Protein backbone atom coordinates (compact mmCIF):
# COMPACT_ATOMS: atom_id res chain seq x y z
CA MET A 1 -5.74 53.82 32.41
CA SER A 2 -7.45 52.33 29.50
CA ARG A 3 -6.22 49.36 27.60
CA ARG A 4 -6.51 49.57 23.93
CA THR A 5 -7.02 46.23 22.20
CA CYS A 6 -5.90 46.00 18.63
CA GLY A 7 -8.31 43.51 17.13
CA LEU A 8 -7.97 42.20 13.63
CA SER A 9 -10.66 43.08 11.17
CA SER A 10 -12.45 40.29 9.34
CA ALA A 11 -10.53 41.06 6.13
CA GLU A 12 -7.19 40.85 7.93
CA LEU A 13 -8.23 37.60 9.58
CA LEU A 14 -9.34 36.16 6.24
CA LEU A 15 -6.08 37.17 4.54
CA SER A 16 -3.99 35.76 7.40
CA THR A 17 -5.85 32.47 7.23
CA LEU A 18 -5.45 32.33 3.45
CA LEU A 19 -1.73 33.06 3.74
CA LEU A 20 -1.28 30.31 6.30
CA LEU A 21 -3.26 27.85 4.17
CA LEU A 22 -1.19 28.64 1.06
CA PHE A 23 2.02 28.22 3.04
CA VAL A 24 0.92 24.78 4.28
CA VAL A 25 -0.04 23.73 0.73
CA CYS A 26 3.35 24.88 -0.63
CA VAL A 27 5.24 22.97 2.05
CA GLY A 28 3.12 19.88 1.39
CA LEU A 29 3.73 20.05 -2.36
CA SER A 30 7.45 20.50 -1.77
CA VAL A 31 7.55 17.39 0.41
CA VAL A 32 5.57 15.33 -2.11
CA THR A 33 7.84 16.49 -4.94
CA TRP A 34 10.96 15.67 -2.93
CA LEU A 35 9.64 12.18 -2.17
CA ALA A 36 8.65 11.57 -5.79
CA LEU A 37 12.05 12.60 -7.12
CA ASP A 38 14.06 10.74 -4.50
CA ASN A 39 15.52 7.73 -6.35
CA THR A 40 17.25 6.07 -3.44
CA ASP A 41 15.76 3.10 -1.69
CA ALA A 42 16.38 2.08 1.91
CA GLY A 43 19.80 0.65 1.04
CA GLY A 44 21.03 3.91 -0.42
CA GLU A 45 21.39 2.54 -3.93
CA GLN A 46 19.95 4.17 -7.01
CA SER A 47 16.77 2.49 -8.14
CA GLY A 48 16.71 3.20 -11.85
CA SER A 49 13.81 2.84 -14.18
CA GLU A 50 13.05 -0.56 -15.57
CA PHE A 51 10.91 -1.29 -18.57
CA SER A 52 9.69 -4.63 -19.72
CA GLY A 53 7.78 -5.68 -22.78
CA ILE A 54 7.42 -8.14 -25.60
CA LEU A 55 9.23 -7.82 -28.91
CA VAL A 56 7.16 -9.00 -31.84
CA ILE A 57 8.87 -9.57 -35.18
CA SER A 58 6.36 -8.24 -37.70
CA ASN A 59 8.56 -7.90 -40.78
CA GLY A 60 12.17 -7.74 -41.86
CA SER A 61 13.18 -11.01 -40.22
CA VAL A 62 11.86 -14.53 -40.22
CA PHE A 63 11.43 -16.32 -36.92
CA SER A 64 13.37 -19.52 -36.49
CA GLU A 65 14.06 -21.82 -33.58
CA GLU A 66 17.63 -20.48 -33.41
CA LEU A 67 16.20 -17.18 -32.13
CA ARG A 68 15.07 -18.95 -28.95
CA ASP A 69 18.73 -19.60 -28.04
CA LYS A 70 20.27 -16.44 -26.59
CA HIS A 71 23.77 -17.67 -27.44
CA SER A 72 23.18 -18.27 -31.15
CA ALA A 73 24.75 -15.97 -33.74
CA GLN A 74 21.35 -15.27 -35.34
CA PHE A 75 19.87 -14.12 -32.01
CA LYS A 76 22.87 -11.90 -31.25
CA ALA A 77 22.75 -10.31 -34.71
CA LEU A 78 19.02 -9.58 -34.46
CA ALA A 79 19.43 -8.24 -30.91
CA TYR A 80 22.23 -5.94 -32.02
CA ASP A 81 20.26 -4.65 -35.01
CA SER A 82 17.17 -4.07 -32.85
CA GLU A 83 19.22 -2.24 -30.21
CA GLN A 84 20.73 0.03 -32.84
CA LYS A 85 17.27 0.90 -34.20
CA VAL A 86 15.94 1.68 -30.72
CA GLN A 87 18.93 3.89 -29.90
CA LEU A 88 18.39 5.89 -33.08
CA LYS A 89 14.81 6.72 -32.07
CA GLU A 90 15.68 8.03 -28.59
């Protein structure tokens, strides 16, 4: 009796290796995407986006010492007006 070995040709071996490599890359990209889009921290709470910056009054309002007090009517009015302008641009 003779045993017949079914060996893979070099083209089949190359294609199999390429298929396996592409599969590993796809799985890796899926894991990285899942980790990047996961917004929960260790406590299970949503960790939203936070932006910080500096607001500079360039025109339209005159700076006064009352604007330093967050409880003053002038500060609240300017904050409200600024918030309305920002919401319109979104």
